[in-house]
Tab-separated table of C-alpha atoms (C1' of nucleotides) in Angstrom:
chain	number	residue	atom	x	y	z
A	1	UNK	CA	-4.502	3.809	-15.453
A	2	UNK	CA	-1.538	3.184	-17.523
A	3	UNK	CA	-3.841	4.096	-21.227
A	4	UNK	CA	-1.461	2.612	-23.732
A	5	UNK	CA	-3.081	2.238	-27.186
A	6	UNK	CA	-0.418	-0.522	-28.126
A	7	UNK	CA	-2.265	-3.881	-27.985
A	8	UNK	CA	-0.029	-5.974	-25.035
A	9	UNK	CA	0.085	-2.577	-22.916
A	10	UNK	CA	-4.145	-2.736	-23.185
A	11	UNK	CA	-3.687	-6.114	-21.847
A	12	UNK	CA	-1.589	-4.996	-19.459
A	13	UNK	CA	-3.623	-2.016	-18.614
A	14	UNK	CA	-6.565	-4.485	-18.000
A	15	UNK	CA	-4.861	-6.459	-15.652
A	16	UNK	CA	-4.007	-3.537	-13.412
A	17	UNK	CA	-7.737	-2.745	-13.784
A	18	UNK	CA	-8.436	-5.447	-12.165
A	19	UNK	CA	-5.510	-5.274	-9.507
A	20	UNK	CA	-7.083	-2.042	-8.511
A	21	UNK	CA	-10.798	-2.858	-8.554
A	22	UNK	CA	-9.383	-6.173	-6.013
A	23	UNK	CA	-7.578	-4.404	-3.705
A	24	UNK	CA	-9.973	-1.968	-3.244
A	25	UNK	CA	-12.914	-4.169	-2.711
A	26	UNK	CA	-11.085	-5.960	-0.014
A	27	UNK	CA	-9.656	-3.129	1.786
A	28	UNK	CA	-13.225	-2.386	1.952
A	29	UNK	CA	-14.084	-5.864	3.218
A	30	UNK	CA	-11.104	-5.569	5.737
A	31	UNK	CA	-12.110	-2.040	6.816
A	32	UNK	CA	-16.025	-3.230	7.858
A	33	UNK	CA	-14.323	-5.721	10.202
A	34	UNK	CA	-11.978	-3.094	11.492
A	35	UNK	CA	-9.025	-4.171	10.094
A	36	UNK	CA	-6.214	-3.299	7.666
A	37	UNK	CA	-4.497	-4.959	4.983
A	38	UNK	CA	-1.296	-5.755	7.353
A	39	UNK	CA	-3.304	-6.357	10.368
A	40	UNK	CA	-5.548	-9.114	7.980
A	41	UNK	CA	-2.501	-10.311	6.844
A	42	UNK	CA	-1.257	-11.074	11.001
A	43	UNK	CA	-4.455	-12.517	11.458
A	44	UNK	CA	-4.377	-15.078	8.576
A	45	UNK	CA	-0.769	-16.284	9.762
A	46	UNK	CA	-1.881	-16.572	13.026
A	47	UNK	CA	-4.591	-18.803	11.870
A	48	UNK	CA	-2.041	-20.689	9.849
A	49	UNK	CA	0.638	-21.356	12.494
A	50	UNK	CA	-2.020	-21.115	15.500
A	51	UNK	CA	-0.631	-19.133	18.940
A	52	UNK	CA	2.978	-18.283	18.502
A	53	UNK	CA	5.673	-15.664	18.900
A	54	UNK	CA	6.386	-12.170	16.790
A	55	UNK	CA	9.563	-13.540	15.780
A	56	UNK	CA	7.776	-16.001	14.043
A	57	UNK	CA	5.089	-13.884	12.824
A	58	UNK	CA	7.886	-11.534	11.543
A	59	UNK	CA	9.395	-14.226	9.117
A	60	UNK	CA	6.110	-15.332	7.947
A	61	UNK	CA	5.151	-11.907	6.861
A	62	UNK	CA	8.334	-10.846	5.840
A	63	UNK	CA	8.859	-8.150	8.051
A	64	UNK	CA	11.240	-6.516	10.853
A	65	UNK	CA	10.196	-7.129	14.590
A	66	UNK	CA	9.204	-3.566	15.173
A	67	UNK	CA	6.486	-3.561	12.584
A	68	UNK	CA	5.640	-6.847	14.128
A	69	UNK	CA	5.498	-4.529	17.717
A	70	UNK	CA	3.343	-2.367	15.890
A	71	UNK	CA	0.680	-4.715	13.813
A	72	UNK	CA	0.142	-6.062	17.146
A	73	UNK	CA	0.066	-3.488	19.424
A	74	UNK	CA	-3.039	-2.199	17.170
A	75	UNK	CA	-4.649	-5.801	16.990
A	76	UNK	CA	-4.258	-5.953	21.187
A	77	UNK	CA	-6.060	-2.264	20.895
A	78	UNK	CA	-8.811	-3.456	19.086
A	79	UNK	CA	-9.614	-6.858	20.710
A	80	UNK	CA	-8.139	-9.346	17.833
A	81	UNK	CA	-5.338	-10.852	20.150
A	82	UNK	CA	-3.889	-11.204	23.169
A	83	UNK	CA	-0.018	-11.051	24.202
A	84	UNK	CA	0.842	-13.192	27.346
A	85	UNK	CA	4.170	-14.708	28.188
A	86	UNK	CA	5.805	-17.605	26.299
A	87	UNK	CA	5.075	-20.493	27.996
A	88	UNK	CA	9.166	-22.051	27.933
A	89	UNK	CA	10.938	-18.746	26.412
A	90	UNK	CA	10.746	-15.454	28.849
A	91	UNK	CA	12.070	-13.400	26.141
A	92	UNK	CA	9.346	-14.661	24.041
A	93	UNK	CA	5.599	-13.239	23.760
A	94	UNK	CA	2.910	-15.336	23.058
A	95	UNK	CA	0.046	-14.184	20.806
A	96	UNK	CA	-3.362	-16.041	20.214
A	97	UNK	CA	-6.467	-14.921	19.051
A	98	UNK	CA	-9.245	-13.452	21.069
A	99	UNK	CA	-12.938	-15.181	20.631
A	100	UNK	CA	-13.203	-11.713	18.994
A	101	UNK	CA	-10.336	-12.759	16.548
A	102	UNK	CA	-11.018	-15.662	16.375
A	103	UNK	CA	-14.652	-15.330	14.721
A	104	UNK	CA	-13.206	-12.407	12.583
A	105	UNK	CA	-10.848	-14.675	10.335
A	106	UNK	CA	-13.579	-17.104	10.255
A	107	UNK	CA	-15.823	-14.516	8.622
A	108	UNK	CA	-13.222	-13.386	6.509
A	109	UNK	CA	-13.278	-16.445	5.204
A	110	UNK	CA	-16.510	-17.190	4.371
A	111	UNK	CA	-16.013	-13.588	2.696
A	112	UNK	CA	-13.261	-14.795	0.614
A	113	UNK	CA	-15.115	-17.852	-0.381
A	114	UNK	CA	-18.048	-15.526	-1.485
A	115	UNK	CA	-16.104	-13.202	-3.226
A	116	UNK	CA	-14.780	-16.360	-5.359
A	117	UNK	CA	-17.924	-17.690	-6.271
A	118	UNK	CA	-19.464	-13.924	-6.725
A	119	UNK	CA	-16.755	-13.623	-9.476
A	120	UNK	CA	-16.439	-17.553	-11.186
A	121	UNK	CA	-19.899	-19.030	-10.260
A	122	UNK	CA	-21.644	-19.621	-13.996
A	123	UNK	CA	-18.463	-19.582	-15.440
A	124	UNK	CA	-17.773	-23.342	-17.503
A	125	UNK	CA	-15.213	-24.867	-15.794
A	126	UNK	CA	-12.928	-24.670	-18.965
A	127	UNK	CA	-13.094	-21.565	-19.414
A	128	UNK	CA	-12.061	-20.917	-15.369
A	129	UNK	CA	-9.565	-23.457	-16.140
A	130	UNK	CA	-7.739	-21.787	-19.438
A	131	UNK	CA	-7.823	-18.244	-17.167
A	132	UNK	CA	-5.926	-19.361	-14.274
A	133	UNK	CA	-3.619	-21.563	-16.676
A	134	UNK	CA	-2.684	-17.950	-18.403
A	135	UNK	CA	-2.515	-16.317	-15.565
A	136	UNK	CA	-0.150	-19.112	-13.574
A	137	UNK	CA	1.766	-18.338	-16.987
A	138	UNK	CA	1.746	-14.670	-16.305
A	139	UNK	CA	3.331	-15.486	-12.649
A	140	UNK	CA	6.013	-17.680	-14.194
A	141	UNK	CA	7.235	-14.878	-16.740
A	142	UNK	CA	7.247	-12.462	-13.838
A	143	UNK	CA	9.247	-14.509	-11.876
A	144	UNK	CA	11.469	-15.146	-14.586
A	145	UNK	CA	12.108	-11.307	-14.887
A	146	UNK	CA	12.364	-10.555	-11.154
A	147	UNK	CA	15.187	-13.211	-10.924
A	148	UNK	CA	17.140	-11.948	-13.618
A	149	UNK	CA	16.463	-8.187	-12.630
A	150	UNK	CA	15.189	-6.061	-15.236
A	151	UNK	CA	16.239	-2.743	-13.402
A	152	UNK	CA	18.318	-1.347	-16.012
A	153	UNK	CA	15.703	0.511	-17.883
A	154	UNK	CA	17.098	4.116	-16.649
B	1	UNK	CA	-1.722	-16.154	0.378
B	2	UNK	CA	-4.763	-17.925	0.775
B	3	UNK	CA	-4.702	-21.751	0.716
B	4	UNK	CA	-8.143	-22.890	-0.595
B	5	UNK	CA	-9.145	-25.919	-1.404
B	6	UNK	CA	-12.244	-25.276	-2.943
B	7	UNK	CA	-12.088	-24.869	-7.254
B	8	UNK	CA	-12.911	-21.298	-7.252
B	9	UNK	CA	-10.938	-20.393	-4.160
B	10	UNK	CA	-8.270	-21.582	-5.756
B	11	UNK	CA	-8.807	-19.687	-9.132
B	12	UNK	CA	-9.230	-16.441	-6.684
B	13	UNK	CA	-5.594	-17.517	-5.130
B	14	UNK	CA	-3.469	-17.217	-8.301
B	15	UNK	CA	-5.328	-14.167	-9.454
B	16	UNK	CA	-4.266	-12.163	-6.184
B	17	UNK	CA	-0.822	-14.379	-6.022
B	18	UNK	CA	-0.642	-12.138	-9.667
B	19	UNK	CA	-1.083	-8.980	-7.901
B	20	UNK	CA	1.293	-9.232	-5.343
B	21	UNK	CA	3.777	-10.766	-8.016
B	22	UNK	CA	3.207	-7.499	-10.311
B	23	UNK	CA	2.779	-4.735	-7.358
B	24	UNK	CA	5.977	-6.275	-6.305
B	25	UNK	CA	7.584	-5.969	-9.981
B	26	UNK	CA	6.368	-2.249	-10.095
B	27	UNK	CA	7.479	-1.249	-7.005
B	28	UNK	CA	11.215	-2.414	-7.538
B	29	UNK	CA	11.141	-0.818	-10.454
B	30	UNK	CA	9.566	2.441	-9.442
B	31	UNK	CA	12.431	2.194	-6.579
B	32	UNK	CA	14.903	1.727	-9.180
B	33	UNK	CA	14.421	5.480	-9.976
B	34	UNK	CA	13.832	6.552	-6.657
B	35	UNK	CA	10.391	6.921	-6.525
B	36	UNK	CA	7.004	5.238	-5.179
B	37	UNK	CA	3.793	4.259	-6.433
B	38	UNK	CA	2.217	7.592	-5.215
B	39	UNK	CA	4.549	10.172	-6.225
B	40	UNK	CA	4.798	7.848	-9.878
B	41	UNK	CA	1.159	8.218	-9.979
B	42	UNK	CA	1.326	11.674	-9.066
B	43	UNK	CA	4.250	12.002	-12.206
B	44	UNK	CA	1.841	10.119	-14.301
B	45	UNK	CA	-0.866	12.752	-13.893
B	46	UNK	CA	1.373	15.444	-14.619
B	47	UNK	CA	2.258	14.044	-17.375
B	48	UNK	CA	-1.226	13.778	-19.161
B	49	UNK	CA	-2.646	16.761	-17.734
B	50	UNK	CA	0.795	18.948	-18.040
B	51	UNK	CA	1.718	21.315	-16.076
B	52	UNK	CA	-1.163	22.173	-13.785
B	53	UNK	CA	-1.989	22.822	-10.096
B	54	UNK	CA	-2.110	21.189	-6.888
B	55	UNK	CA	-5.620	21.171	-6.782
B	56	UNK	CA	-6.269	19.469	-9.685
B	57	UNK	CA	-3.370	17.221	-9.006
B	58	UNK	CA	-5.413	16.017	-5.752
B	59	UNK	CA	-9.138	15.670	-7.918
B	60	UNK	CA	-6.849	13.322	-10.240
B	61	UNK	CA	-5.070	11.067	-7.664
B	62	UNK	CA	-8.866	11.696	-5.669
B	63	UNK	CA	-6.580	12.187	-2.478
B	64	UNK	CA	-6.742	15.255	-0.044
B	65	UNK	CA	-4.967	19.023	-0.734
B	66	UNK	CA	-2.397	17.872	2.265
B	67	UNK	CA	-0.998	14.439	0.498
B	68	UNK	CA	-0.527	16.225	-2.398
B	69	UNK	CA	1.505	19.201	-0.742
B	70	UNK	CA	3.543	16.084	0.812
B	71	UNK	CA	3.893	14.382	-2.393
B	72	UNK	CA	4.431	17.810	-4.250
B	73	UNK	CA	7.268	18.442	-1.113
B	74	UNK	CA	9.256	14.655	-1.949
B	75	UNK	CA	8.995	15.206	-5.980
B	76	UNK	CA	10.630	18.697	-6.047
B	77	UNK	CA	13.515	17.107	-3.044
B	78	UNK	CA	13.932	14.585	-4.932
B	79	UNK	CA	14.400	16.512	-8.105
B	80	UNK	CA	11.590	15.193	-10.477
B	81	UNK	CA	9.057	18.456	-10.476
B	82	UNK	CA	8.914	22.373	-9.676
B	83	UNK	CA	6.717	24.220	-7.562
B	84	UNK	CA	6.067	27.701	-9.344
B	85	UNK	CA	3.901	30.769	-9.291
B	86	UNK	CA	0.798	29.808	-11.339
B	87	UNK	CA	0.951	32.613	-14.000
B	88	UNK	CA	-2.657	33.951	-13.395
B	89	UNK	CA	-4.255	32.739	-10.091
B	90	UNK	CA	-1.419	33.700	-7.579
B	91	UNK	CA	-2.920	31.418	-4.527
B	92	UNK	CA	-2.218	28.226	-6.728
B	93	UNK	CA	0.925	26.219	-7.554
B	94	UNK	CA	1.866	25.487	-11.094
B	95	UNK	CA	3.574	21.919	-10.644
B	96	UNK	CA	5.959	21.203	-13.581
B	97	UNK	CA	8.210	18.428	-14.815
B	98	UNK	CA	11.965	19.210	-14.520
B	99	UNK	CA	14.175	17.850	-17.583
B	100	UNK	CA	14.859	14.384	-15.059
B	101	UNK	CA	11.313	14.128	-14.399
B	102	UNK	CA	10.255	13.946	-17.786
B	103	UNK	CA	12.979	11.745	-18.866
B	104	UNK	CA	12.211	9.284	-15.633
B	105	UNK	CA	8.467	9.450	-17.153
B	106	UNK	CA	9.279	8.507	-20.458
B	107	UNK	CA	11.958	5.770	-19.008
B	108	UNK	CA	8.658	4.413	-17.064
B	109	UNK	CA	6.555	4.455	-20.134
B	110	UNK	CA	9.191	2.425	-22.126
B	111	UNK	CA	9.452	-0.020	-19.042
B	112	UNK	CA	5.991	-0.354	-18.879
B	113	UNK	CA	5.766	-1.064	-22.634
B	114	UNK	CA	8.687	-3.612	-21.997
B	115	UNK	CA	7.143	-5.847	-19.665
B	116	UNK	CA	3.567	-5.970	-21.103
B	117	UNK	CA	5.894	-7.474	-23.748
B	118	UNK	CA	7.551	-9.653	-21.827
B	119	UNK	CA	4.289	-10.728	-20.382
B	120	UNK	CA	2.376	-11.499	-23.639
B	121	UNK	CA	4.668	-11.798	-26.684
B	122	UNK	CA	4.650	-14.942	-28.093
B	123	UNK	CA	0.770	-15.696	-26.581
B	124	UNK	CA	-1.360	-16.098	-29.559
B	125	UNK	CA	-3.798	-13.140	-30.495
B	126	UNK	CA	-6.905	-15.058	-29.617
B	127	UNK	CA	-5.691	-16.182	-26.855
B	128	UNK	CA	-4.876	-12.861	-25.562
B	129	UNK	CA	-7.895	-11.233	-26.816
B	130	UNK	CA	-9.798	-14.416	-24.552
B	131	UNK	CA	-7.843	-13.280	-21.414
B	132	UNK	CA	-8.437	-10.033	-21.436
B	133	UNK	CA	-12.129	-10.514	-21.964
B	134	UNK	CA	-11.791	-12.759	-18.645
B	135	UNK	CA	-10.436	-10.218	-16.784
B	136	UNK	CA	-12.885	-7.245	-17.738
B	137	UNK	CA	-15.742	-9.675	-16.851
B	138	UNK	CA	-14.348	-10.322	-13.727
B	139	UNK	CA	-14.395	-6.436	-13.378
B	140	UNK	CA	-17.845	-5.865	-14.222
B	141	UNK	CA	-18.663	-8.589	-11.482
B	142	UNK	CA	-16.247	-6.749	-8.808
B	143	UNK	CA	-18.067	-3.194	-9.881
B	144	UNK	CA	-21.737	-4.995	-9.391
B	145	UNK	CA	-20.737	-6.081	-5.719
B	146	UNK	CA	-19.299	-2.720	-4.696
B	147	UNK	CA	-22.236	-1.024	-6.115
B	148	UNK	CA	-24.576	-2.656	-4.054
B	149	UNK	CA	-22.147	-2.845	-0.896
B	150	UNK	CA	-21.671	-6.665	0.073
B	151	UNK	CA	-20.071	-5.300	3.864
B	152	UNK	CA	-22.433	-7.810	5.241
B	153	UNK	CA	-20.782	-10.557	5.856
B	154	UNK	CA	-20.152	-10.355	9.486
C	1	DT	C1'	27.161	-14.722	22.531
C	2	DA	C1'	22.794	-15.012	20.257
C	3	DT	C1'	17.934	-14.088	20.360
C	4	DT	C1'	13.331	-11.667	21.558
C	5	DG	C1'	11.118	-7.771	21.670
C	6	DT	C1'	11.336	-3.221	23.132
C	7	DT	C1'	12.312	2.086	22.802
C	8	DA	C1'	14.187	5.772	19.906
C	9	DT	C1'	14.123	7.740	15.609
C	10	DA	C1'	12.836	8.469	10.883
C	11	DC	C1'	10.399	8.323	6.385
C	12	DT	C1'	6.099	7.664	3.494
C	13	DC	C1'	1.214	7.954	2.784
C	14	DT	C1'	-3.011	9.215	4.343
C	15	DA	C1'	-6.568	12.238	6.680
C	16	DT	C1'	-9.177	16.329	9.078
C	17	DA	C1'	-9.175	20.887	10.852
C	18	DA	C1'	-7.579	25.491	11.314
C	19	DC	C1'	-5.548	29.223	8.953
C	20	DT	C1'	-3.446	32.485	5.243
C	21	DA	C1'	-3.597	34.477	1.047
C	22	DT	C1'	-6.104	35.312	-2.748
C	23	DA	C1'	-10.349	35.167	-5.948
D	1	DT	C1'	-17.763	33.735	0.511
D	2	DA	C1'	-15.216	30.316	-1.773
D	3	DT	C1'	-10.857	28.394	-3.197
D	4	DA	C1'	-5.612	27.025	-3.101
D	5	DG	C1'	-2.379	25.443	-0.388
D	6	DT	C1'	-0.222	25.664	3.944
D	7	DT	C1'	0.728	24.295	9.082
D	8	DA	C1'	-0.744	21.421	12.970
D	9	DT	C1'	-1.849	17.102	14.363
D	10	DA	C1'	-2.694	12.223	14.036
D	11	DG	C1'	-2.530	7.329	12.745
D	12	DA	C1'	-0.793	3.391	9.993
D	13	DG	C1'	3.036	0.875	7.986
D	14	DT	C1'	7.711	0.394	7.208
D	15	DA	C1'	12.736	0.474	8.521
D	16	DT	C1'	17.461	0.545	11.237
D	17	DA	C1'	19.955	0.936	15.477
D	18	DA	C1'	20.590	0.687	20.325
D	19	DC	C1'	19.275	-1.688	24.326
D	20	DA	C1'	17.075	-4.820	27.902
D	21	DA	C1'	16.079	-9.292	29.346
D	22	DT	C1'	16.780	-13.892	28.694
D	23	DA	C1'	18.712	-18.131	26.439
DNA sequence: TATTGTTATACTCTATAACTATA
DNA sequence: TATAGTTATAGAGTATAACAATA
């Protein structure tokens, strides 16, 4: 994308390579099941914190209650979950999987699994090792700049 | 995001906690000028194609005529491009950088430099050189999947 | 009073289809 | 006829604010 001939902005360039080539493999992934990024992402904290309410799912995915509204008024569309009352709270709503759902994450999954071993199996487990140790290191130094903002580059 | 247990599950897990730790990083500072990842990458194209039309805007980005019109719309109201007569072929657009636009550009490039500093200064060369070879393998082994379409996991 | 989730409204990105102006 | 870019329309994700029902 980026094209920088200066030797850490290759690196650099490389790992947005990747970012890109990622993200658009599993949209793809996503998109075969019917789903979108956002609507994946519901699913997978649904699975996590089992049948619960959008206030809940809102703080897990860091996001206001209306997009919660909307991520599952699609998923209720398209046969992923169900909304029924709260069982103790009558302001609350309820959402749990459908068997539909329900089978989906499972697949996704086994998909994600796949996709891991597609890109590591035959790989010695040192070398896998050493890569995710540079790129935990990566995460740290990003962190590191995030928390001290690094916005004043105008 | 993911939670696996399994060795290469977990090597998966850190490379897309990376992503969303970097498209997070980019974002904020894209925001910082006022812009977003489309109309930046729409700023980038200008930038190595100069000034140039709509059209050929949309074959770079490889998005539709319309988003580009809408991205085209927020650039110039937001004071980063102009929309002109093309100087020969008066049913296109000549899009153009406006003195901000290029300076935001060039203010991105330098940021850009920055943090693929701040990411790998002080990493050893070989080291480097090692990572980056990870990472382009694990790009030819995305490419090979998508090639031969791996939607059949259902 | 505080909380849950809604409607109302708005902005961004994306698309297809129909249409205008021009090649 | 083909191309450039528009309007019309639509859907997804995101947000804030006002409001209803309930705690």
């Amino acid at each position: 994308m980026m094209r920088y001939t200066h030797k850490f902005g290759q690196a650099l360039d490389t790992v947005l390579e990747l970012t890109v080539v990622l993200s658009e493999d599993m949209d793809r992934g996503l998109a075969s099941h019917g789903l979108t990024v956002s609507r994946a992402h519901l699913l997978w904290a649904l699975r996590q914190l089992g049948p619960t309410t959008q206030r809940t799912l809102a703080d897990a995915l860091a996001v206001s209650p209306r997009t919660i509204t909307g991520l599952v008024d699609g998923l209720v569309a398209t046969g992923f979950v169900t909304r029924e009352p709260h069982p103790t709270d009558r302001r609350a709503t309820h959402v749990s999987f459908t068997e539909h759902g329900a089978r989906t994450v499972a697949a996704l999954e086994r998909g994600y699994e796949e996709l891991a071993q597609a890109l590591f199996a035959g790989t010695p487990a040192g070398e896998v090792d050493r890569f995710v140790a540079s790129i935990e290191d990566l995460v740290v130094r990003l962190r590191n700049l995030t928390t001290r903002g690094h916005d004043g580059d105008q």
